[in-house]
Structures are given as C-alpha cells and as structure tokens.
Amino acid sequence: MNNGILVLGSINLDIKVSTAEYPKYGDTATAKSIQMLPGGKGANQAVGVSKLGGNLTFIGAVGEDAMGNQMIGNLENRGINTQLIKKKSYGKYWYIYRDVG
C-alpha cells in the first residue's frame, strides 16, 4: 500500500425487484423488473473517493460466488485495490418495491 486511503466496510449487491403490487404473505408475485446494483456503505464511500482521485485499498468480504466476483470487479474497475477483500459464504438480501408509475 502506498500512503493511500484504507477503507474498511461493507460490500453488497442490492437486488431490486419491481412488482405491480406488493405481495401478501404466502402470495406469488411476478417481477416486472429485476436490477442488480452495487452497494454497501463502505463500497459506496470508496467509489466516491476514487472518483475524486484518491488512492484506495479496500478491506471487506464478499460471497464466494459470481456476485462476489462482480462486486470485486466493480471496485477494481474504479481503480480500487481489492487484494484485502476476503471471499466467504454469505446470504443474499433481496428487496421488493411496488412500482406505482
């Protein structure tokens, strides 16, 4: 590491599901759209600082799957050093929102 900025934080892949109506418990709902968006407070801050020209190394963890690789790639594409990111078994988080126009 070269006298840069060290960020320790979360790295998430937010999965945003749009439906016509919010499903009730036990219902089956059809998705109008599904978006996968990079997120996590630490990752968002790191990307913001990298856009300002900061020299960053990120410490965090991602899942041992394609989504984890996608998150690492997202940071690397912004010039962020990801050598200290560990791959671990993780759960997934999805959120559903009602599309109201």
CSV table of C-alpha atoms in Angstrom, one decimal:
chain,number,residue,atom,x,y,z
A,1,MET,CA,0.0,0.0,0.0
A,2,ASN,CA,1.3,3.4,-0.9
A,3,ASN,CA,0.3,6.1,1.6
A,4,GLY,CA,-3.2,6.0,0.4
A,5,ILE,CA,-6.6,5.6,1.9
A,6,LEU,CA,-7.7,2.4,3.6
A,7,VAL,CA,-11.5,1.7,3.7
A,8,LEU,CA,-13.0,-1.0,5.9
A,9,GLY,CA,-16.6,-1.6,5.3
A,10,SER,CA,-19.5,-3.5,3.7
A,11,ILE,CA,-19.8,-4.5,0.1
A,12,ASN,CA,-23.3,-5.5,-1.1
A,13,LEU,CA,-25.0,-6.4,-4.3
A,14,ASP,CA,-28.5,-5.0,-3.9
A,15,ILE,CA,-31.2,-7.0,-5.8
A,16,LYS,CA,-34.1,-4.7,-6.5
A,17,VAL,CA,-37.4,-6.4,-7.6
A,18,SER,CA,-40.2,-4.3,-9.0
A,19,THR,CA,-43.8,-5.7,-8.9
A,20,ALA,CA,-47.2,-4.3,-9.8
A,21,GLU,CA,-48.4,-5.0,-6.2
A,22,TYR,CA,-46.6,-5.7,-3.1
A,23,PRO,CA,-47.2,-9.4,-2.4
A,24,LYS,CA,-49.0,-10.5,0.8
A,25,TYR,CA,-47.6,-13.3,2.9
A,26,GLY,CA,-47.7,-16.6,1.0
A,27,ASP,CA,-48.5,-14.9,-2.3
A,28,THR,CA,-46.6,-15.5,-5.5
A,29,ALA,CA,-45.7,-12.3,-7.4
A,30,THR,CA,-44.4,-11.8,-10.9
A,31,ALA,CA,-41.5,-9.4,-11.1
A,32,LYS,CA,-41.8,-6.5,-13.7
A,33,SER,CA,-38.1,-6.0,-13.5
A,34,ILE,CA,-35.0,-7.1,-11.5
A,35,GLN,CA,-31.9,-4.9,-11.1
A,36,MET,CA,-28.6,-5.8,-9.5
A,37,LEU,CA,-26.9,-2.7,-8.1
A,38,PRO,CA,-23.5,-2.4,-6.4
A,39,GLY,CA,-23.8,-1.1,-2.9
A,40,GLY,CA,-22.7,-1.2,0.7
A,41,LYS,CA,-21.7,1.8,2.8
A,42,GLY,CA,-18.0,1.1,2.6
A,43,ALA,CA,-18.0,0.3,-1.1
A,44,ASN,CA,-20.1,3.4,-1.9
A,45,GLN,CA,-17.7,5.6,0.1
A,46,ALA,CA,-14.7,4.0,-1.6
A,47,VAL,CA,-16.1,4.6,-5.1
A,48,GLY,CA,-16.9,8.2,-4.2
A,49,VAL,CA,-13.3,8.9,-3.0
A,50,SER,CA,-11.9,7.1,-6.1
A,51,LYS,CA,-13.9,9.4,-8.3
A,52,LEU,CA,-12.1,12.3,-6.6
A,53,GLY,CA,-8.7,10.7,-7.4
A,54,GLY,CA,-8.0,9.0,-4.1
A,55,ASN,CA,-5.6,6.1,-3.9
A,56,LEU,CA,-7.7,3.4,-2.1
A,57,THR,CA,-7.3,-0.1,-0.7
A,58,PHE,CA,-10.5,-1.8,0.5
A,59,ILE,CA,-10.8,-4.3,3.3
A,60,GLY,CA,-14.0,-6.3,3.4
A,61,ALA,CA,-15.7,-9.6,2.5
A,62,VAL,CA,-17.9,-10.8,-0.3
A,63,GLY,CA,-19.6,-14.1,-1.1
A,64,GLU,CA,-17.8,-17.0,-2.8
A,65,ASP,CA,-19.9,-16.7,-5.9
A,66,ALA,CA,-20.4,-14.8,-9.2
A,67,MET,CA,-22.0,-11.9,-7.3
A,68,GLY,CA,-19.0,-11.6,-5.1
A,69,ASN,CA,-16.7,-11.6,-8.1
A,70,GLN,CA,-18.9,-8.9,-9.7
A,71,MET,CA,-18.6,-6.7,-6.6
A,72,ILE,CA,-14.8,-7.1,-6.6
A,73,GLY,CA,-14.7,-6.3,-10.4
A,74,ASN,CA,-16.9,-3.2,-9.8
A,75,LEU,CA,-14.3,-1.8,-7.3
A,76,GLU,CA,-11.3,-2.8,-9.5
A,77,ASN,CA,-12.8,-1.0,-12.5
A,78,ARG,CA,-12.7,2.2,-10.4
A,79,GLY,CA,-9.0,1.7,-9.6
A,80,ILE,CA,-9.5,0.4,-6.0
A,81,ASN,CA,-7.1,-2.1,-4.7
A,82,THR,CA,-9.1,-5.2,-3.7
A,83,GLN,CA,-6.3,-7.5,-2.5
A,84,LEU,CA,-7.5,-7.4,1.1
A,85,ILE,CA,-11.1,-8.4,0.3
A,86,LYS,CA,-11.9,-12.0,1.5
A,87,LYS,CA,-14.3,-14.4,0.0
A,88,LYS,CA,-16.7,-16.1,2.4
A,89,SER,CA,-20.0,-17.9,2.5
A,90,TYR,CA,-22.8,-15.2,2.7
A,91,GLY,CA,-26.5,-15.0,2.5
A,92,LYS,CA,-28.3,-12.8,0.0
A,93,TYR,CA,-30.7,-9.9,0.6
A,94,TRP,CA,-33.5,-9.0,-1.8
A,95,TYR,CA,-35.9,-6.2,-1.6
A,96,ILE,CA,-39.3,-5.8,-3.3
A,97,TYR,CA,-40.9,-2.5,-4.1
A,98,ARG,CA,-44.3,-1.7,-5.7
A,99,ASP,CA,-44.0,0.2,-9.0
A,100,VAL,CA,-46.5,3.0,-8.8
A,101,GLY,CA,-46.0,4.7,-12.1
